[in-house]
Every structure is written in C-alpha cells, then in structure tokens.
mmCIF file of N, CA and C in Angstrom:
data_model
loop_
_atom_site.group_PDB
_atom_site.id
_atom_site.type_symbol
_atom_site.label_atom_id
_atom_site.label_comp_id
_atom_site.label_asym_id
_atom_site.label_seq_id
_atom_site.Cartn_x
_atom_site.Cartn_y
_atom_site.Cartn_z
ATOM 1 N N MET A 1 -49.612 -89.495 -129.000
ATOM 2 C CA MET A 1 -48.578 -89.111 -129.946
ATOM 3 C C MET A 1 -47.443 -88.368 -129.250
ATOM 4 N N LEU A 2 -47.789 -87.430 -128.371
ATOM 5 C CA LEU A 2 -46.777 -86.651 -127.660
ATOM 6 C C LEU A 2 -45.932 -87.548 -126.761
ATOM 7 N N LYS A 3 -46.564 -88.573 -126.192
ATOM 8 C CA LYS A 3 -45.835 -89.498 -125.320
ATOM 9 C C LYS A 3 -44.783 -90.275 -126.110
ATOM 10 N N ILE A 4 -45.100 -90.629 -127.330
ATOM 11 C CA ILE A 4 -44.159 -91.361 -128.184
ATOM 12 C C ILE A 4 -42.956 -90.474 -128.518
ATOM 13 N N VAL A 5 -43.196 -89.221 -128.793
ATOM 14 C CA VAL A 5 -42.115 -88.296 -129.119
ATOM 15 C C VAL A 5 -41.194 -88.121 -127.908
ATOM 16 N N LYS A 6 -41.772 -87.955 -126.719
ATOM 17 C CA LYS A 6 -40.964 -87.802 -125.508
ATOM 18 C C LYS A 6 -40.126 -89.050 -125.256
ATOM 19 N N THR A 7 -40.737 -90.199 -125.425
ATOM 20 C CA THR A 7 -40.012 -91.460 -125.224
ATOM 21 C C THR A 7 -38.874 -91.586 -126.221
ATOM 22 N N SER A 8 -39.112 -91.218 -127.447
ATOM 23 C CA SER A 8 -38.074 -91.289 -128.476
ATOM 24 C C SER A 8 -36.908 -90.365 -128.148
ATOM 25 N N VAL A 9 -37.194 -89.188 -127.646
ATOM 26 C CA VAL A 9 -36.143 -88.238 -127.288
ATOM 27 C C VAL A 9 -35.298 -88.786 -126.130
ATOM 28 N N VAL A 10 -35.952 -89.372 -125.125
ATOM 29 C CA VAL A 10 -35.229 -89.935 -123.986
ATOM 30 C C VAL A 10 -34.343 -91.095 -124.425
ATOM 31 N N VAL A 11 -34.875 -91.985 -125.240
ATOM 32 C CA VAL A 11 -34.094 -93.131 -125.729
ATOM 33 C C VAL A 11 -32.915 -92.647 -126.572
ATOM 34 N N GLY A 12 -33.141 -91.664 -127.404
ATOM 35 C CA GLY A 12 -32.064 -91.104 -128.221
ATOM 36 C C GLY A 12 -30.983 -90.466 -127.375
ATOM 37 N N ALA A 13 -31.376 -89.750 -126.329
ATOM 38 C CA ALA A 13 -30.401 -89.110 -125.442
ATOM 39 C C ALA A 13 -29.557 -90.155 -124.715
ATOM 40 N N LEU A 14 -30.194 -91.230 -124.260
ATOM 41 C CA LEU A 14 -29.438 -92.300 -123.595
ATOM 42 C C LEU A 14 -28.462 -92.966 -124.551
ATOM 43 N N ALA A 15 -28.880 -93.197 -125.763
ATOM 44 C CA ALA A 15 -27.991 -93.813 -126.753
ATOM 45 C C ALA A 15 -26.800 -92.908 -127.045
ATOM 46 N N LEU A 16 -27.041 -91.614 -127.142
ATOM 47 C CA LEU A 16 -25.953 -90.670 -127.402
ATOM 48 C C LEU A 16 -24.987 -90.576 -126.221
ATOM 49 N N SER A 17 -25.504 -90.670 -124.998
ATOM 50 C CA SER A 17 -24.611 -90.582 -123.843
ATOM 51 C C SER A 17 -23.676 -91.779 -123.794
ATOM 52 N N ASN A 18 -24.155 -92.972 -124.108
ATOM 53 C CA ASN A 18 -23.281 -94.148 -124.162
ATOM 54 C C ASN A 18 -22.285 -94.014 -125.304
ATOM 55 N N PHE A 19 -22.710 -93.478 -126.420
ATOM 56 C CA PHE A 19 -21.836 -93.279 -127.571
ATOM 57 C C PHE A 19 -20.751 -92.258 -127.244
ATOM 58 N N ALA A 20 -21.119 -91.190 -126.545
ATOM 59 C CA ALA A 20 -20.148 -90.150 -126.183
ATOM 60 C C ALA A 20 -19.097 -90.702 -125.233
ATOM 61 N N TYR A 21 -19.490 -91.558 -124.299
ATOM 62 C CA TYR A 21 -18.527 -92.146 -123.378
ATOM 63 C C TYR A 21 -17.511 -92.984 -124.132
ATOM 64 N N ALA A 22 -17.980 -93.752 -125.101
ATOM 65 C CA ALA A 22 -17.064 -94.575 -125.893
ATOM 66 C C ALA A 22 -16.105 -93.686 -126.681
ATOM 67 N N ASP A 23 -16.582 -92.574 -127.186
ATOM 68 C CA ASP A 23 -15.726 -91.667 -127.940
ATOM 69 C C ASP A 23 -14.647 -91.037 -127.060
ATOM 70 N N VAL A 24 -14.978 -90.701 -125.815
ATOM 71 C CA VAL A 24 -13.983 -90.134 -124.910
ATOM 72 C C VAL A 24 -12.891 -91.159 -124.657
ATOM 73 N N SER A 25 -13.278 -92.393 -124.454
ATOM 74 C CA SER A 25 -12.285 -93.452 -124.241
ATOM 75 C C SER A 25 -11.379 -93.595 -125.455
ATOM 76 N N GLU A 26 -11.961 -93.529 -126.629
ATOM 77 C CA GLU A 26 -11.172 -93.619 -127.857
ATOM 78 C C GLU A 26 -10.263 -92.400 -128.013
ATOM 79 N N ALA A 27 -10.785 -91.226 -127.653
ATOM 80 C CA ALA A 27 -9.996 -89.997 -127.785
ATOM 81 C C ALA A 27 -8.788 -90.016 -126.853
ATOM 82 N N LEU A 28 -8.915 -90.683 -125.714
ATOM 83 C CA LEU A 28 -7.829 -90.724 -124.736
ATOM 84 C C LEU A 28 -7.016 -92.010 -124.805
ATOM 85 N N ALA A 29 -7.283 -92.843 -125.798
ATOM 86 C CA ALA A 29 -6.669 -94.169 -125.869
ATOM 87 C C ALA A 29 -5.146 -94.149 -125.859
ATOM 88 N N ASN A 30 -4.514 -93.260 -126.569
ATOM 89 C CA ASN A 30 -3.050 -93.274 -126.661
ATOM 90 C C ASN A 30 -2.377 -92.204 -125.807
ATOM 91 N N ILE A 31 -3.075 -91.686 -124.820
ATOM 92 C CA ILE A 31 -2.505 -90.612 -124.003
ATOM 93 C C ILE A 31 -1.306 -91.107 -123.185
ATOM 94 N N CYS A 32 -1.315 -92.360 -122.774
ATOM 95 C CA CYS A 32 -0.172 -92.910 -122.025
ATOM 96 C C CYS A 32 1.081 -92.918 -122.890
ATOM 97 N N THR A 33 0.925 -93.304 -124.142
ATOM 98 C CA THR A 33 2.051 -93.336 -125.071
ATOM 99 C C THR A 33 2.596 -91.931 -125.306
ATOM 100 N N ILE A 34 1.702 -90.963 -125.416
ATOM 101 C CA ILE A 34 2.108 -89.577 -125.623
ATOM 102 C C ILE A 34 2.907 -89.071 -124.424
ATOM 103 N N VAL A 35 2.440 -89.382 -123.217
ATOM 104 C CA VAL A 35 3.140 -88.948 -122.005
ATOM 105 C C VAL A 35 4.509 -89.615 -121.929
ATOM 106 N N GLN A 36 4.574 -90.914 -122.167
ATOM 107 C CA GLN A 36 5.839 -91.637 -122.093
ATOM 108 C C GLN A 36 6.845 -91.130 -123.124
ATOM 109 N N ALA A 37 6.355 -90.718 -124.286
ATOM 110 C CA ALA A 37 7.231 -90.213 -125.344
ATOM 111 C C ALA A 37 7.648 -88.759 -125.098
ATOM 112 N N ASP A 38 7.088 -88.127 -124.070
ATOM 113 C CA ASP A 38 7.387 -86.740 -123.722
ATOM 114 C C ASP A 38 7.071 -85.789 -124.873
ATOM 115 N N ASP A 39 5.924 -86.022 -125.508
ATOM 116 C CA ASP A 39 5.477 -85.201 -126.629
ATOM 117 C C ASP A 39 4.484 -84.149 -126.114
ATOM 118 N N LYS A 40 5.017 -83.038 -125.637
ATOM 119 C CA LYS A 40 4.202 -81.988 -125.030
ATOM 120 C C LYS A 40 3.193 -81.397 -126.010
ATOM 121 N N GLY A 41 3.604 -81.181 -127.242
ATOM 122 C CA GLY A 41 2.699 -80.608 -128.242
ATOM 123 C C GLY A 41 1.516 -81.512 -128.527
ATOM 124 N N GLU A 42 1.774 -82.795 -128.671
ATOM 125 C CA GLU A 42 0.690 -83.751 -128.935
ATOM 126 C C GLU A 42 -0.227 -83.880 -127.723
ATOM 127 N N LEU A 43 0.342 -83.861 -126.516
ATOM 128 C CA LEU A 43 -0.473 -83.936 -125.302
ATOM 129 C C LEU A 43 -1.366 -82.706 -125.189
ATOM 130 N N ARG A 44 -0.805 -81.553 -125.450
ATOM 131 C CA ARG A 44 -1.595 -80.316 -125.400
ATOM 132 C C ARG A 44 -2.736 -80.363 -126.426
ATOM 133 N N LYS A 45 -2.428 -80.868 -127.619
ATOM 134 C CA LYS A 45 -3.443 -80.972 -128.670
ATOM 135 C C LYS A 45 -4.554 -81.943 -128.255
ATOM 136 N N LYS A 46 -4.181 -83.065 -127.659
ATOM 137 C CA LYS A 46 -5.158 -84.060 -127.215
ATOM 138 C C LYS A 46 -6.039 -83.480 -126.116
ATOM 139 N N MET A 47 -5.438 -82.769 -125.168
ATOM 140 C CA MET A 47 -6.209 -82.184 -124.076
ATOM 141 C C MET A 47 -7.183 -81.123 -124.588
ATOM 142 N N ARG A 48 -6.736 -80.325 -125.547
ATOM 143 C CA ARG A 48 -7.625 -79.309 -126.136
ATOM 144 C C ARG A 48 -8.782 -79.956 -126.886
ATOM 145 N N ALA A 49 -8.498 -81.024 -127.608
ATOM 146 C CA ALA A 49 -9.546 -81.707 -128.370
ATOM 147 C C ALA A 49 -10.596 -82.306 -127.434
ATOM 148 N N VAL A 50 -10.168 -82.926 -126.362
ATOM 149 C CA VAL A 50 -11.104 -83.510 -125.406
ATOM 150 C C VAL A 50 -11.923 -82.420 -124.734
ATOM 151 N N GLU A 51 -11.282 -81.310 -124.408
ATOM 152 C CA GLU A 51 -12.016 -80.205 -123.786
ATOM 153 C C GLU A 51 -13.030 -79.603 -124.758
ATOM 154 N N ALA A 52 -12.641 -79.448 -126.008
ATOM 155 C CA ALA A 52 -13.553 -78.856 -126.991
ATOM 156 C C ALA A 52 -14.694 -79.809 -127.359
ATOM 157 N N ASP A 53 -14.381 -81.084 -127.541
ATOM 158 C CA ASP A 53 -15.388 -82.041 -127.995
ATOM 159 C C ASP A 53 -16.305 -82.530 -126.886
ATOM 160 N N TYR A 54 -15.772 -82.694 -125.676
ATOM 161 C CA TYR A 54 -16.542 -83.314 -124.601
ATOM 162 C C TYR A 54 -16.695 -82.428 -123.370
ATOM 163 N N ARG A 55 -16.123 -81.226 -123.420
ATOM 164 C CA ARG A 55 -16.188 -80.276 -122.313
ATOM 165 C C ARG A 55 -15.629 -80.879 -121.021
ATOM 166 N N LEU A 56 -14.531 -81.592 -121.149
ATOM 167 C CA LEU A 56 -13.868 -82.201 -120.002
ATOM 168 C C LEU A 56 -12.488 -81.595 -119.828
ATOM 169 N N LYS A 57 -12.184 -81.213 -118.622
ATOM 170 C CA LYS A 57 -10.849 -80.721 -118.303
ATOM 171 C C LYS A 57 -10.033 -81.880 -117.753
ATOM 172 N N LEU A 58 -8.730 -81.692 -117.611
ATOM 173 C CA LEU A 58 -7.836 -82.754 -117.156
ATOM 174 C C LEU A 58 -8.296 -83.361 -115.828
ATOM 175 N N GLY A 59 -8.711 -82.543 -114.903
ATOM 176 C CA GLY A 59 -9.166 -83.040 -113.601
ATOM 177 C C GLY A 59 -10.373 -83.964 -113.694
ATOM 178 N N ASP A 60 -11.166 -83.818 -114.764
ATOM 179 C CA ASP A 60 -12.358 -84.646 -114.938
ATOM 180 C C ASP A 60 -12.023 -86.077 -115.341
ATOM 181 N N TYR A 61 -10.973 -86.281 -116.092
ATOM 182 C CA TYR A 61 -10.675 -87.634 -116.572
ATOM 183 C C TYR A 61 -9.350 -88.190 -116.071
ATOM 184 N N TYR A 62 -8.583 -87.410 -115.331
ATOM 185 C CA TYR A 62 -7.257 -87.822 -114.863
ATOM 186 C C TYR A 62 -7.318 -89.119 -114.040
ATOM 187 N N SER A 63 -8.243 -89.189 -113.092
ATOM 188 C CA SER A 63 -8.298 -90.352 -112.200
ATOM 189 C C SER A 63 -8.764 -91.618 -112.920
ATOM 190 N N GLY A 64 -9.400 -91.467 -114.060
ATOM 191 C CA GLY A 64 -9.892 -92.622 -114.808
ATOM 192 C C GLY A 64 -8.862 -93.226 -115.749
ATOM 193 N N ILE A 65 -7.690 -92.627 -115.838
ATOM 194 C CA ILE A 65 -6.660 -93.121 -116.758
ATOM 195 C C ILE A 65 -5.558 -93.797 -115.951
ATOM 196 N N SER A 66 -5.212 -94.996 -116.375
ATOM 197 C CA SER A 66 -4.138 -95.738 -115.722
ATOM 198 C C SER A 66 -3.174 -96.232 -116.793
ATOM 199 N N CYS A 67 -1.912 -95.947 -116.603
ATOM 200 C CA CYS A 67 -0.864 -96.389 -117.521
ATOM 201 C C CYS A 67 -0.028 -97.447 -116.792
ATOM 202 N N SER A 68 -0.303 -98.678 -117.048
ATOM 203 C CA SER A 68 0.378 -99.789 -116.360
ATOM 204 C C SER A 68 0.255 -99.660 -114.841
ATOM 205 N N GLY A 69 -0.899 -99.245 -114.377
ATOM 206 C CA GLY A 69 -1.155 -99.121 -112.947
ATOM 207 C C GLY A 69 -0.758 -97.792 -112.343
ATOM 208 N N ASN A 70 -0.209 -96.884 -113.115
ATOM 209 C CA ASN A 70 0.208 -95.569 -112.620
ATOM 210 C C ASN A 70 -0.637 -94.464 -113.244
ATOM 211 N N SER A 71 -0.732 -93.352 -112.522
ATOM 212 C CA SER A 71 -1.422 -92.187 -113.069
ATOM 213 C C SER A 71 -0.536 -91.538 -114.134
ATOM 214 N N LEU A 72 -1.078 -90.552 -114.810
ATOM 215 C CA LEU A 72 -0.318 -89.883 -115.875
ATOM 216 C C LEU A 72 0.929 -89.181 -115.337
ATOM 217 N N ILE A 73 0.820 -88.500 -114.210
ATOM 218 C CA ILE A 73 1.981 -87.792 -113.658
ATOM 219 C C ILE A 73 3.034 -88.790 -113.187
ATOM 220 N N ARG A 74 2.599 -89.849 -112.555
ATOM 221 C CA ARG A 74 3.546 -90.886 -112.126
ATOM 222 C C ARG A 74 4.237 -91.514 -113.336
ATOM 223 N N THR A 75 3.478 -91.759 -114.391
ATOM 224 C CA THR A 75 4.051 -92.318 -115.614
ATOM 225 C C THR A 75 5.098 -91.377 -116.187
ATOM 226 N N ALA A 76 4.796 -90.079 -116.187
ATOM 227 C CA ALA A 76 5.756 -89.092 -116.698
ATOM 228 C C ALA A 76 7.035 -89.110 -115.864
ATOM 229 N N MET A 77 6.895 -89.224 -114.558
ATOM 230 C CA MET A 77 8.088 -89.237 -113.700
ATOM 231 C C MET A 77 8.911 -90.501 -113.926
ATOM 232 N N LEU A 78 8.250 -91.637 -114.037
ATOM 233 C CA LEU A 78 8.967 -92.894 -114.248
ATOM 234 C C LEU A 78 9.628 -92.951 -115.615
ATOM 235 N N SER A 79 9.038 -92.260 -116.598
ATOM 236 C CA SER A 79 9.573 -92.239 -117.964
ATOM 237 C C SER A 79 10.550 -91.092 -118.180
ATOM 238 N N ASN A 80 10.761 -90.282 -117.149
ATOM 239 C CA ASN A 80 11.605 -89.095 -117.250
ATOM 240 C C ASN A 80 11.108 -88.160 -118.359
ATOM 241 N N ALA A 81 9.791 -88.060 -118.467
ATOM 242 C CA ALA A 81 9.146 -87.200 -119.456
ATOM 243 C C ALA A 81 8.865 -85.849 -118.789
ATOM 244 N N VAL A 82 9.867 -85.011 -118.726
ATOM 245 C CA VAL A 82 9.812 -83.773 -117.962
ATOM 246 C C VAL A 82 8.793 -82.788 -118.535
ATOM 247 N N GLU A 83 8.801 -82.578 -119.828
ATOM 248 C CA GLU A 83 7.903 -81.573 -120.420
ATOM 249 C C GLU A 83 6.434 -81.939 -120.235
ATOM 250 N N THR A 84 6.070 -83.188 -120.522
ATOM 251 C CA THR A 84 4.667 -83.584 -120.358
ATOM 252 C C THR A 84 4.298 -83.631 -118.876
ATOM 253 N N GLY A 85 5.213 -84.064 -118.037
ATOM 254 C CA GLY A 85 4.947 -84.103 -116.602
ATOM 255 C C GLY A 85 4.680 -82.725 -116.030
ATOM 256 N N GLU A 86 5.502 -81.766 -116.417
ATOM 257 C CA GLU A 86 5.308 -80.395 -115.934
ATOM 258 C C GLU A 86 3.988 -79.820 -116.441
ATOM 259 N N LEU A 87 3.640 -80.104 -117.683
ATOM 260 C CA LEU A 87 2.364 -79.628 -118.228
ATOM 261 C C LEU A 87 1.195 -80.215 -117.441
ATOM 262 N N LEU A 88 1.250 -81.508 -117.160
ATOM 263 C CA LEU A 88 0.174 -82.156 -116.404
ATOM 264 C C LEU A 88 0.039 -81.554 -115.011
ATOM 265 N N VAL A 89 1.151 -81.340 -114.344
ATOM 266 C CA VAL A 89 1.113 -80.763 -112.995
ATOM 267 C C VAL A 89 0.530 -79.355 -113.037
ATOM 268 N N LYS A 90 0.914 -78.571 -114.018
ATOM 269 C CA LYS A 90 0.417 -77.190 -114.111
ATOM 270 C C LYS A 90 -1.059 -77.136 -114.474
ATOM 271 N N LYS A 91 -1.556 -78.124 -115.213
ATOM 272 C CA LYS A 91 -2.958 -78.135 -115.629
ATOM 273 C C LYS A 91 -3.895 -78.744 -114.588
ATOM 274 N N MET A 92 -3.344 -79.521 -113.656
ATOM 275 C CA MET A 92 -4.173 -80.160 -112.631
ATOM 276 C C MET A 92 -4.591 -79.149 -111.572
ATOM 277 N N PRO A 93 -5.828 -79.233 -111.103
ATOM 278 C CA PRO A 93 -6.225 -78.383 -109.979
ATOM 279 C C PRO A 93 -5.401 -78.737 -108.742
ATOM 280 N N LYS A 94 -5.070 -77.746 -107.959
ATOM 281 C CA LYS A 94 -4.221 -77.939 -106.784
ATOM 282 C C LYS A 94 -4.812 -78.983 -105.834
ATOM 283 N N GLY A 95 -6.101 -78.948 -105.647
ATOM 284 C CA GLY A 95 -6.763 -79.906 -104.758
ATOM 285 C C GLY A 95 -6.597 -81.341 -105.229
ATOM 286 N N ASP A 96 -6.618 -81.542 -106.531
ATOM 287 C CA ASP A 96 -6.447 -82.891 -107.083
ATOM 288 C C ASP A 96 -5.012 -83.377 -106.919
ATOM 289 N N LEU A 97 -4.057 -82.466 -106.940
ATOM 290 C CA LEU A 97 -2.656 -82.852 -106.724
ATOM 291 C C LEU A 97 -2.425 -83.321 -105.287
ATOM 292 N N GLU A 98 -3.172 -82.753 -104.350
ATOM 293 C CA GLU A 98 -3.025 -83.113 -102.943
ATOM 294 C C GLU A 98 -3.813 -84.356 -102.567
ATOM 295 N N ALA A 99 -4.780 -84.741 -103.389
ATOM 296 C CA ALA A 99 -5.659 -85.872 -103.079
ATOM 297 C C ALA A 99 -4.941 -87.206 -103.280
ATOM 298 N N PRO A 100 -5.295 -88.200 -102.476
ATOM 299 C CA PRO A 100 -4.718 -89.536 -102.675
ATOM 300 C C PRO A 100 -5.153 -90.111 -104.022
ATOM 301 N N GLU A 101 -4.260 -90.851 -104.640
ATOM 302 C CA GLU A 101 -4.575 -91.472 -105.925
ATOM 303 C C GLU A 101 -5.178 -92.852 -105.689
ATOM 304 N N ALA A 102 -5.290 -93.657 -106.717
ATOM 305 C CA ALA A 102 -5.979 -94.944 -106.643
ATOM 306 C C ALA A 102 -5.409 -95.875 -105.578
ATOM 307 N N ASP A 103 -4.115 -95.806 -105.330
ATOM 308 C CA ASP A 103 -3.498 -96.682 -104.333
ATOM 309 C C ASP A 103 -3.544 -96.096 -102.918
ATOM 310 N N GLY A 104 -4.172 -94.945 -102.757
ATOM 311 C CA GLY A 104 -4.311 -94.326 -101.446
ATOM 312 C C GLY A 104 -3.163 -93.414 -101.049
ATOM 313 N N LYS A 105 -2.150 -93.312 -101.883
ATOM 314 C CA LYS A 105 -0.990 -92.464 -101.586
ATOM 315 C C LYS A 105 -1.120 -91.147 -102.338
ATOM 316 N N THR A 106 -0.708 -90.081 -101.679
ATOM 317 C CA THR A 106 -0.681 -88.801 -102.381
ATOM 318 C C THR A 106 0.520 -88.798 -103.318
ATOM 319 N N LEU A 107 0.518 -87.887 -104.227
ATOM 320 C CA LEU A 107 1.604 -87.795 -105.205
ATOM 321 C C LEU A 107 2.940 -87.524 -104.508
ATOM 322 N N GLN A 108 2.941 -86.615 -103.530
ATOM 323 C CA GLN A 108 4.180 -86.298 -102.826
ATOM 324 C C GLN A 108 4.699 -87.507 -102.043
ATOM 325 N N ALA A 109 3.811 -88.248 -101.395
ATOM 326 C CA ALA A 109 4.238 -89.437 -100.651
ATOM 327 C C ALA A 109 4.823 -90.479 -101.595
ATOM 328 N N TRP A 110 4.206 -90.638 -102.762
ATOM 329 C CA TRP A 110 4.702 -91.601 -103.749
ATOM 330 C C TRP A 110 6.087 -91.195 -104.255
ATOM 331 N N VAL A 111 6.282 -89.905 -104.471
ATOM 332 C CA VAL A 111 7.578 -89.401 -104.943
ATOM 333 C C VAL A 111 8.671 -89.737 -103.930
ATOM 334 N N VAL A 112 8.406 -89.477 -102.662
ATOM 335 C CA VAL A 112 9.389 -89.752 -101.605
ATOM 336 C C VAL A 112 9.638 -91.257 -101.509
ATOM 337 N N GLU A 113 8.574 -92.038 -101.547
ATOM 338 C CA GLU A 113 8.685 -93.493 -101.430
ATOM 339 C C GLU A 113 9.533 -94.095 -102.548
ATOM 340 N N ASN A 114 9.455 -93.515 -103.743
ATOM 341 C CA ASN A 114 10.191 -94.038 -104.891
ATOM 342 C C ASN A 114 11.519 -93.319 -105.130
ATOM 343 N N GLY A 115 11.889 -92.410 -104.243
ATOM 344 C CA GLY A 115 13.180 -91.735 -104.348
ATOM 345 C C GLY A 115 13.307 -90.820 -105.548
ATOM 346 N N LEU A 116 12.212 -90.177 -105.928
ATOM 347 C CA LEU A 116 12.217 -89.306 -107.107
ATOM 348 C C LEU A 116 12.193 -87.823 -106.740
ATOM 349 N N GLN A 117 12.663 -87.481 -105.537
ATOM 350 C CA GLN A 117 12.636 -86.089 -105.087
ATOM 351 C C GLN A 117 13.474 -85.177 -105.959
ATOM 352 N N ASP A 118 14.490 -85.707 -106.627
ATOM 353 C CA ASP A 118 15.380 -84.886 -107.454
ATOM 354 C C ASP A 118 14.825 -84.629 -108.856
ATOM 355 N N SER A 119 13.688 -85.219 -109.171
ATOM 356 C CA SER A 119 13.078 -85.045 -110.489
ATOM 357 C C SER A 119 12.599 -83.603 -110.659
ATOM 358 N N PRO A 120 12.778 -83.039 -111.863
ATOM 359 C CA PRO A 120 12.248 -81.686 -112.117
ATOM 360 C C PRO A 120 10.730 -81.615 -111.945
ATOM 361 N N ILE A 121 10.063 -82.729 -112.198
ATOM 362 C CA ILE A 121 8.600 -82.760 -112.035
ATOM 363 C C ILE A 121 8.251 -82.652 -110.549
ATOM 364 N N ALA A 122 9.035 -83.303 -109.693
ATOM 365 C CA ALA A 122 8.804 -83.218 -108.238
ATOM 366 C C ALA A 122 8.953 -81.782 -107.757
ATOM 367 N N ALA A 123 9.894 -81.054 -108.348
ATOM 368 C CA ALA A 123 10.087 -79.652 -107.985
ATOM 369 C C ALA A 123 8.864 -78.820 -108.358
ATOM 370 N N VAL A 124 8.266 -79.106 -109.512
ATOM 371 C CA VAL A 124 7.065 -78.386 -109.950
ATOM 372 C C VAL A 124 5.893 -78.727 -109.038
ATOM 373 N N ILE A 125 5.806 -79.993 -108.645
ATOM 374 C CA ILE A 125 4.734 -80.414 -107.729
ATOM 375 C C ILE A 125 4.874 -79.662 -106.404
ATOM 376 N N SER A 126 6.076 -79.638 -105.863
ATOM 377 C CA SER A 126 6.311 -78.941 -104.586
ATOM 378 C C SER A 126 6.003 -77.456 -104.694
ATOM 379 N N ALA A 127 6.343 -76.856 -105.817
ATOM 380 C CA ALA A 127 6.062 -75.437 -106.015
ATOM 381 C C ALA A 127 4.553 -75.161 -106.065
ATOM 382 N N ARG A 128 3.794 -76.082 -106.649
ATOM 383 C CA ARG A 128 2.334 -75.910 -106.753
ATOM 384 C C ARG A 128 1.641 -76.104 -105.418
ATOM 385 N N LEU A 129 2.230 -76.958 -104.570
ATOM 386 C CA LEU A 129 1.591 -77.249 -103.291
ATOM 387 C C LEU A 129 2.172 -76.339 -102.239
#
C-alpha cells in the first residue's frame, strides 16, 4: 500500500512539472510584443508575475526567449524601445550581460557590429559593464 502511495506522488509531481513548464511558456508568450511596444509597466508586471508564480528571475529565462532570432535586449535596441531595454539591462545579472548569446557574440560585440553604439540602451550596457 505504501509503495502505491509513493508511486502516485512521484507520478503526480512529474505531471505537475510538465504542466508548470507549459504555464511558464504561456506566461511569457507575448513578452516580445511587450518589449517591441516599449511598454515598461506591462513588462515589469509580467516579470513580477513570473517571479511570483514560478520563482524565476529574468536571468533564468532570458536565454530561452527569442524574438525573431534576437534576444530581448537586442529586440529592444532594434525596436528603439529605450524604456524596456534599459529595464532589461538593469535587471540582468552582470555576468549574463557579458556572456555570449545564442549566436556566440556578446551583447557589446553585437552592438558595435550593428552600429548601435549611439543607442541609449548601449550606454546603459556600457555603464553596467
């Protein structure tokens, strides 16, 4: 009898973990649109909700999000979304800002390569690093 209860608990925990992953994806589904629209209040609200519901900080899910092949900060720079871009840079751990992204380029190298050094977001990145 005890073995059945333990097995049921393990199966239930596995089912919940898969369900929670799907919910995180749903919770972050429109984050690219929010960043592109430069809606700082909505982005802050979304980040707080994900942190409260799933105990995930920006650094935990940042690398898993791609907006048309770009990271969230890159998307903000390309969309000239200064407020959301600055918020993302300030919320990211410094080590993650220095790390290469999915294409192997660091954020600073990508900024220089794309000629975006004059962007206010680039200034915030440089100040953080």
